[in-house]
Short mmCIF file of C-alpha atoms in Angstrom, two decimals:
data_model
loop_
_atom_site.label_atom_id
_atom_site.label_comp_id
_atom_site.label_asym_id
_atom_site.label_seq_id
_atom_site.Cartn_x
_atom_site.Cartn_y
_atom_site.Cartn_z
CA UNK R 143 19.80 47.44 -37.61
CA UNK R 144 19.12 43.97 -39.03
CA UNK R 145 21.69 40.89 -37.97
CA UNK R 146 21.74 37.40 -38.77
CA UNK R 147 21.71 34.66 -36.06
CA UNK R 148 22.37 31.68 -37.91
CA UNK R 149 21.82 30.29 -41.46
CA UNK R 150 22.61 27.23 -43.00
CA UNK R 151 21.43 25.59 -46.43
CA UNK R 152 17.31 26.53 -46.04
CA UNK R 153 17.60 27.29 -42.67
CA UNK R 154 18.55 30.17 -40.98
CA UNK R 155 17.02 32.35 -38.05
CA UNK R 156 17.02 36.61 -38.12
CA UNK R 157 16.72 39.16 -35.83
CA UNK R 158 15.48 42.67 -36.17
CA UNK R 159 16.49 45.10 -33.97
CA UNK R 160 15.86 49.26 -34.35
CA UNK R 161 16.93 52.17 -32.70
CA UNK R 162 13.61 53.69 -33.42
CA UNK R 163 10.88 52.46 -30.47
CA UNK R 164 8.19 54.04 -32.91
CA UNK R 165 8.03 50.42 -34.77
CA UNK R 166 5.69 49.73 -31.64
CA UNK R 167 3.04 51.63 -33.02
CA UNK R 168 1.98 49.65 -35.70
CA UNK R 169 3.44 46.62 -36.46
CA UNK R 170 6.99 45.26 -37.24
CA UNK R 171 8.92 42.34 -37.63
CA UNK R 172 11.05 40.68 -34.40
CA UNK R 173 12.50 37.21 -35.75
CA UNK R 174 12.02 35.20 -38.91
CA UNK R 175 13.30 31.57 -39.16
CA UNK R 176 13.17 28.31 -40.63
CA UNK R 177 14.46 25.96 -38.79
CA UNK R 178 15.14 21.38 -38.27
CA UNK R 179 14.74 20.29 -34.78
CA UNK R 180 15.63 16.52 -34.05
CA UNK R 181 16.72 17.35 -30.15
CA UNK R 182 14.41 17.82 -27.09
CA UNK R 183 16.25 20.57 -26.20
CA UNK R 184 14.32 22.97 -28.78
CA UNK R 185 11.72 23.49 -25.80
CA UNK R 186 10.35 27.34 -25.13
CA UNK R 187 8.58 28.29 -22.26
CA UNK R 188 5.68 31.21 -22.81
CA UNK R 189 6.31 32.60 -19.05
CA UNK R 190 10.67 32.35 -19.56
CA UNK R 191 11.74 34.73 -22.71
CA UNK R 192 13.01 37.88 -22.76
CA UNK R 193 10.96 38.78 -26.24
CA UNK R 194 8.38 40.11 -24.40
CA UNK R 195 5.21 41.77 -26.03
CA UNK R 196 5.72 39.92 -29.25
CA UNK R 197 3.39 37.29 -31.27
CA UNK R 198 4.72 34.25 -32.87
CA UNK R 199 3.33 32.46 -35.68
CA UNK R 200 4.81 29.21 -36.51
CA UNK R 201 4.23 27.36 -39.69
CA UNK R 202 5.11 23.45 -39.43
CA UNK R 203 6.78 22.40 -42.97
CA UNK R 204 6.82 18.54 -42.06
CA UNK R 205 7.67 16.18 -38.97
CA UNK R 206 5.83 17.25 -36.11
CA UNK R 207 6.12 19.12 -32.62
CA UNK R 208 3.87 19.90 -29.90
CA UNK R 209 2.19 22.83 -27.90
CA UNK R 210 0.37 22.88 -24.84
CA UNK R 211 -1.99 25.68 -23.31
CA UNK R 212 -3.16 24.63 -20.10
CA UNK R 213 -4.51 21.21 -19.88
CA UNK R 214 -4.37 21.36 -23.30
CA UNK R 215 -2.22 19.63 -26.17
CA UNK R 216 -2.12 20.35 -29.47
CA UNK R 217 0.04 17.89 -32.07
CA UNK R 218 1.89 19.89 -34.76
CA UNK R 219 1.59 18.29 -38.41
CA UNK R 220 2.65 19.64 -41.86
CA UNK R 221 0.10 22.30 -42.44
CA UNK R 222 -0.72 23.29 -38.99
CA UNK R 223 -0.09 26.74 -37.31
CA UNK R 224 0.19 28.29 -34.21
CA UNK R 225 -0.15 31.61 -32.52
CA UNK R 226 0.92 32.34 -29.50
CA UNK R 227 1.73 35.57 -27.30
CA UNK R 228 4.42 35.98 -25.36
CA UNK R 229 4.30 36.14 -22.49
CA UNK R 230 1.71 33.67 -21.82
CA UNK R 231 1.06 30.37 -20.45
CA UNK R 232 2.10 27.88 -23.04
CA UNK R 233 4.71 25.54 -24.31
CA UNK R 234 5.87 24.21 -27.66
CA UNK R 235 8.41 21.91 -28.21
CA UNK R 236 10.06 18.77 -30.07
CA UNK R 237 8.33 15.97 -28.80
CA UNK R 238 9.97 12.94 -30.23
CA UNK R 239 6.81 11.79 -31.87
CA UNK R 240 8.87 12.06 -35.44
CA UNK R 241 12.16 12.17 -36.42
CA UNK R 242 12.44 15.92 -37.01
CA UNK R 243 10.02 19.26 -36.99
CA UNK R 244 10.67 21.92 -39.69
CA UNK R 245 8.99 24.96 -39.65
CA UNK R 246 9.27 28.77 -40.73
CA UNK R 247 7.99 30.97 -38.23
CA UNK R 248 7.60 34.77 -37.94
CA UNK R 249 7.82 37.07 -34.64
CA UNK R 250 5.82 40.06 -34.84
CA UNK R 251 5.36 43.14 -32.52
CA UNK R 252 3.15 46.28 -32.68
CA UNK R 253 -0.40 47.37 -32.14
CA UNK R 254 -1.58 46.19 -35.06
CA UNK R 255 0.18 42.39 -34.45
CA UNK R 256 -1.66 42.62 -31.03
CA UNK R 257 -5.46 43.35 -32.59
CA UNK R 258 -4.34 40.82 -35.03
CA UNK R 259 -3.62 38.08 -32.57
CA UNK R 260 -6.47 38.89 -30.31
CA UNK R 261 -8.45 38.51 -33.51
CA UNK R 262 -7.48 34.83 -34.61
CA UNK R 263 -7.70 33.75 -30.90
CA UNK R 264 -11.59 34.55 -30.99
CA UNK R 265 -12.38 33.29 -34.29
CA UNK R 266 -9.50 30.39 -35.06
CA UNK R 267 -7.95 29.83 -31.88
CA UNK R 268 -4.52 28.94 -31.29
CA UNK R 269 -3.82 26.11 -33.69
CA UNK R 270 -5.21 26.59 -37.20
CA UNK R 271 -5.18 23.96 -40.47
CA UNK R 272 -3.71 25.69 -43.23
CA UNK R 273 -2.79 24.67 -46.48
CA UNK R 274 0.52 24.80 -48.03
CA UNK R 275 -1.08 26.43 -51.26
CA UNK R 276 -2.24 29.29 -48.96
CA UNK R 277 -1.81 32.89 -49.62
CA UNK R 278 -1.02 33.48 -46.15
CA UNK R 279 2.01 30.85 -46.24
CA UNK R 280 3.35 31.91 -49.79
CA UNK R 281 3.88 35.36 -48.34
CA UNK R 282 5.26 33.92 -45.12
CA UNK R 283 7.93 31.65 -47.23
CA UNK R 284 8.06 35.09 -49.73
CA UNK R 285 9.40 37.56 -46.99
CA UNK R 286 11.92 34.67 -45.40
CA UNK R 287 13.53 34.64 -48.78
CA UNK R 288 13.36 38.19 -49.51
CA UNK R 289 15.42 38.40 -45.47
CA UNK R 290 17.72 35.92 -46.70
CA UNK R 291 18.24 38.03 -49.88
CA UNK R 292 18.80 40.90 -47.55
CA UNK R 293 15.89 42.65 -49.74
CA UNK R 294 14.67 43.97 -46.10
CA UNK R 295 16.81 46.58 -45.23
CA UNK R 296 15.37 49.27 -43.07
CA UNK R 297 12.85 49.40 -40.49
CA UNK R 298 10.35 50.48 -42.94
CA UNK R 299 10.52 48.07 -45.22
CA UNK R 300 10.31 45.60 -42.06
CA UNK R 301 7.15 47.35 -40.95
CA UNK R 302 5.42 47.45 -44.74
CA UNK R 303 6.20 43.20 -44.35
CA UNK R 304 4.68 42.76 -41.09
CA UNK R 305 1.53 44.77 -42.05
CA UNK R 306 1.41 43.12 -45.53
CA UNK R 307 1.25 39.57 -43.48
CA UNK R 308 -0.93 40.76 -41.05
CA UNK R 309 -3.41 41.53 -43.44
CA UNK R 310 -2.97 38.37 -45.37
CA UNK R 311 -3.75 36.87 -41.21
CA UNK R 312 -7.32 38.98 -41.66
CA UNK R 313 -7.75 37.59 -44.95
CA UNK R 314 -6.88 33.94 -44.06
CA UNK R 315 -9.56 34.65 -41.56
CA UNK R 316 -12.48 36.10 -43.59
CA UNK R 317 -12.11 33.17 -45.88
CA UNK R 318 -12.00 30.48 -43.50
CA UNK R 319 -14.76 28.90 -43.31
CA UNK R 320 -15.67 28.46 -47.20
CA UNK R 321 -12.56 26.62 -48.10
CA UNK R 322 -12.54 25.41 -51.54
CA UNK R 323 -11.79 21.53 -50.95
CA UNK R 324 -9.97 20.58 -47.81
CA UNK R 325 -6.78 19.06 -48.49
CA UNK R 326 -5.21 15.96 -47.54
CA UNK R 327 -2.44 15.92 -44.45
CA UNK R 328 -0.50 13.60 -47.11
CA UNK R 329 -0.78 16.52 -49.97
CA UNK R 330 0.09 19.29 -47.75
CA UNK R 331 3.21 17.16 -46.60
CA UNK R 332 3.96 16.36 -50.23
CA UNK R 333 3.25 20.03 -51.41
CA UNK R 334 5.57 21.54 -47.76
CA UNK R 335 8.60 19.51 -49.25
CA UNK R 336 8.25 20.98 -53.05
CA UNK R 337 8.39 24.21 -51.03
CA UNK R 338 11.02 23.00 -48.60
CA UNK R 339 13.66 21.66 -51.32
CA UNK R 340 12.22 23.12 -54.61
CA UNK R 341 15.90 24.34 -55.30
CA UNK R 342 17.35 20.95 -55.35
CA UNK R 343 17.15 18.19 -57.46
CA UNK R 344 14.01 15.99 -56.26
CA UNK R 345 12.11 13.17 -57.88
CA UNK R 346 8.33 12.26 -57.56
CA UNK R 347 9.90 9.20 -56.15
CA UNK R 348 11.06 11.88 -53.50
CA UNK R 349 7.51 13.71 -53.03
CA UNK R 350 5.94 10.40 -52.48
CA UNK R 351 7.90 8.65 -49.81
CA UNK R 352 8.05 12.54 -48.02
CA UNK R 353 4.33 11.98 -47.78
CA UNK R 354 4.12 8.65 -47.15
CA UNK R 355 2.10 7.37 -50.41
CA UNK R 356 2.70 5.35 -53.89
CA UNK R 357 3.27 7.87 -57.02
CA UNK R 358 0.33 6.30 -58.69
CA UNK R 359 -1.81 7.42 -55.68
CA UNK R 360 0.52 10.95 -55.02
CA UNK R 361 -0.37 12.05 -58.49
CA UNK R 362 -4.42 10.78 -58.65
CA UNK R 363 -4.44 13.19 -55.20
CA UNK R 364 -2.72 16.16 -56.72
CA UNK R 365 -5.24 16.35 -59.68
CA UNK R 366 -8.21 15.79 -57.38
CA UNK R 367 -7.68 18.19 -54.98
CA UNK R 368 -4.58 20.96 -56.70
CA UNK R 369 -5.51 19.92 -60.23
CA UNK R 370 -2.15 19.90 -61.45
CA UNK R 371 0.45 16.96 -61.03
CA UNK R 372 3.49 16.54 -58.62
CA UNK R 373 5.80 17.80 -61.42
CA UNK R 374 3.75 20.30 -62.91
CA UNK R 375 3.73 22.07 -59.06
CA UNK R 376 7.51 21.66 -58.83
CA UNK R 377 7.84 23.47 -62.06
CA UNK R 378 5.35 25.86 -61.31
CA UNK R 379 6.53 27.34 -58.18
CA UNK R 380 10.30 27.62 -59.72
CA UNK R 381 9.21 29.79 -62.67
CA UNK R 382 6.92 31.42 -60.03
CA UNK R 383 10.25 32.11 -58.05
CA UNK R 384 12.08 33.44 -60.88
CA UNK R 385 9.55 35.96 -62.02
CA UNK R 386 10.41 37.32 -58.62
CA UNK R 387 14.56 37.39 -58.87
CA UNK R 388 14.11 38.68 -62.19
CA UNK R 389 12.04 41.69 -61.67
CA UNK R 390 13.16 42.00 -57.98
CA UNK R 391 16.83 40.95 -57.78
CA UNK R 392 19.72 42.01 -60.62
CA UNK R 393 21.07 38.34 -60.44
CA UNK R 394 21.58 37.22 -63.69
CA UNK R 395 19.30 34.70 -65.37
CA UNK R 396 22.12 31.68 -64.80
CA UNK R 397 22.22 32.29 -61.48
CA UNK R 398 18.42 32.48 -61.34
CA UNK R 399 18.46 29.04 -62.78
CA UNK R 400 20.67 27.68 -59.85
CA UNK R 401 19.13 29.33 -57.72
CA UNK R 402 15.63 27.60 -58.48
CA UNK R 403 16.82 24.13 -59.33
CA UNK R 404 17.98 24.02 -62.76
CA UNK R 405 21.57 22.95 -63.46
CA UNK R 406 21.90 24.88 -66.02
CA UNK R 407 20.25 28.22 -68.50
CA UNK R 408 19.81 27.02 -71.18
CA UNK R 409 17.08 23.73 -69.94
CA UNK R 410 15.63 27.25 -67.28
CA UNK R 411 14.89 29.17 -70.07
CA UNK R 412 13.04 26.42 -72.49
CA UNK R 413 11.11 25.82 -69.73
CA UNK R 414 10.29 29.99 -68.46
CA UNK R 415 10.12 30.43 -72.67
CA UNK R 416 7.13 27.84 -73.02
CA UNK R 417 5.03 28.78 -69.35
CA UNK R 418 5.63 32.78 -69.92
CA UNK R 419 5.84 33.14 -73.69
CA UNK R 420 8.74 35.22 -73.59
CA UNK R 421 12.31 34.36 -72.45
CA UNK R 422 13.55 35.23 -68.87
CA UNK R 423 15.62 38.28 -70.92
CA UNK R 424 12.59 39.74 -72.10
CA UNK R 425 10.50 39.34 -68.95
CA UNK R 426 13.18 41.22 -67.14
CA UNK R 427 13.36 44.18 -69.66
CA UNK R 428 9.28 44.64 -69.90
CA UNK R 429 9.13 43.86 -65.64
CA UNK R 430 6.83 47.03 -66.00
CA UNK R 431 4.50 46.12 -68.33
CA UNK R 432 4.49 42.53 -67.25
CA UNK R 433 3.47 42.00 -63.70
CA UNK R 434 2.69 38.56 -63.60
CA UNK R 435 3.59 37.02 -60.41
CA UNK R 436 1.77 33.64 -60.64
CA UNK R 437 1.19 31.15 -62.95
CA UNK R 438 -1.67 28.61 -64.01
CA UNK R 439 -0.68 25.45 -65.72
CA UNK R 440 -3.47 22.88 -67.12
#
């Protein structure tokens, strides 16, 4: 059985819950969220839940939060993750230090969540630097739309998502220390609001004072280090995200469009015709022999 706890605009927090104990075995989704905290209340105690035997992995979008291990503190920035099991001796929390923390987390459970955690604790520890670009966090924001979507409707489809992200975890891992170019805390704030609010109407005037920095120098940043501009990124994660409702989803292609920003068809497919070569119509009908699911724009 799958229910929803809450859900409003991006936001939303769900629960999984099976009849079937067997999910144990291997690995399985609990809880997926993303959530805005601006109260000290949002506060959770490692040693007071009643979720126990489960593994959270918490993905801060932008603002900032906090979480302490023993005598230790660890600030929570755009781009940083934690792990933590549960139950255990930690704490995260708002802490005031900003004016909000948004993040999308994931609750897994299972044998192979467990190896997975133990895994990242010996090699990463519990806070890890990851950027927004990362395959790791694409499938984490992927599988929180596809819940939303309802596109996860049984416990095996639940279990296929958890194993697909723990193995993106292992990957993450394998590849961590020969990153490419480490990224800027201000790009990975500007690139976690693209992400956070692609489907709305937002200006580079918008990226840049979400990451604290002039256009002129918001755009010089995105070519050095993402080689692409503010724009170009905005555009290229919306076709990226209708690729996926069209070959996934039977919404139709004006929907699609509103769904991914664009007020209206006619401007969404001008735009999918000259990035794809084809029109969202024709992607749809040749899904099969088309399976581009990402997109490189120079």
């Amino acid at each position: 059985m799958l229910y929803l706890i809450s859900k409003k605009n991006n936001y939303g927090s769900y629960g999984f819950r099976f009849q079937d104990d067997s999910r144990n075995e291997t690995a399985n989704i609990w809880s997926i969220g993303w959530q805005r905290q601006t109260s000290a209340s949002y506060d959770w105690d490692g040693l007071n839940r009643s979720d126990v035997g489960t593994y959270v992995f918490q993905y801060t979008i932008s603002g900032s939060g906090r979480l302490d291990i023993g005598e230790k503190s660890y600030p929570l920035r755009a781009g940083k993750t934690f792990l933590v099991e549960v139950p255990s001796c930690h704490r995260y929390y708002f802490s005031g230090e900003s004016d909000h923390w948004e993040f999308v987390y994931i609750t897994l459970v299972g044998s192979q969540a467990t190896e997975c955690w133990e895994y990242i604790q010996a090699n990463g520890g519990p806070v890890l630097s990851i950027p927004p670009e990362a395959k790791l966090v694409q499938l984490l924001l992927k599988i929180y739309q596809e819940v939303c979507e309802k596109r996860v409707t049984d416990l095996y489809c639940s279990s296929a998502k958890a194993y697909e992200f723990v193995m993106e975890c292992y990957r993450f891992m394998k590849n961590i220390d020969n990153p490419s170019k480490q990224v800027p805390d201000r790009i990975s704030e500007a690139v976690c609001f693209i992400q956070a609010h692609y489907k709305e109407t937002i200006s580079l005037e918008d990226i840049a004072n979400a990451a604290g920095l002039s256009r002129y120098y918001l755009i010089n940043l995105f070519r050095e280090y993402l080689n692409t501009t503010p724009l170009q990124y905005i555009t290229k994660l919306r076709i990226e995200k209708a690729m996926d409702l069209l070959t996934q989803t039977n919404l139709s292609v004006n929907d699609i469009a509103l769904a991914i920003g664009y007020a209206n068809a006619n401007y969404f497919n001008k735009v999918f015709k000259k990035l794809i070569g084809t029109s969202p119509g024709q992607f749809r009908e040749c899904k099969n022999s088309l399976p581009t699911t990402h997109i490189l724009i120079e």
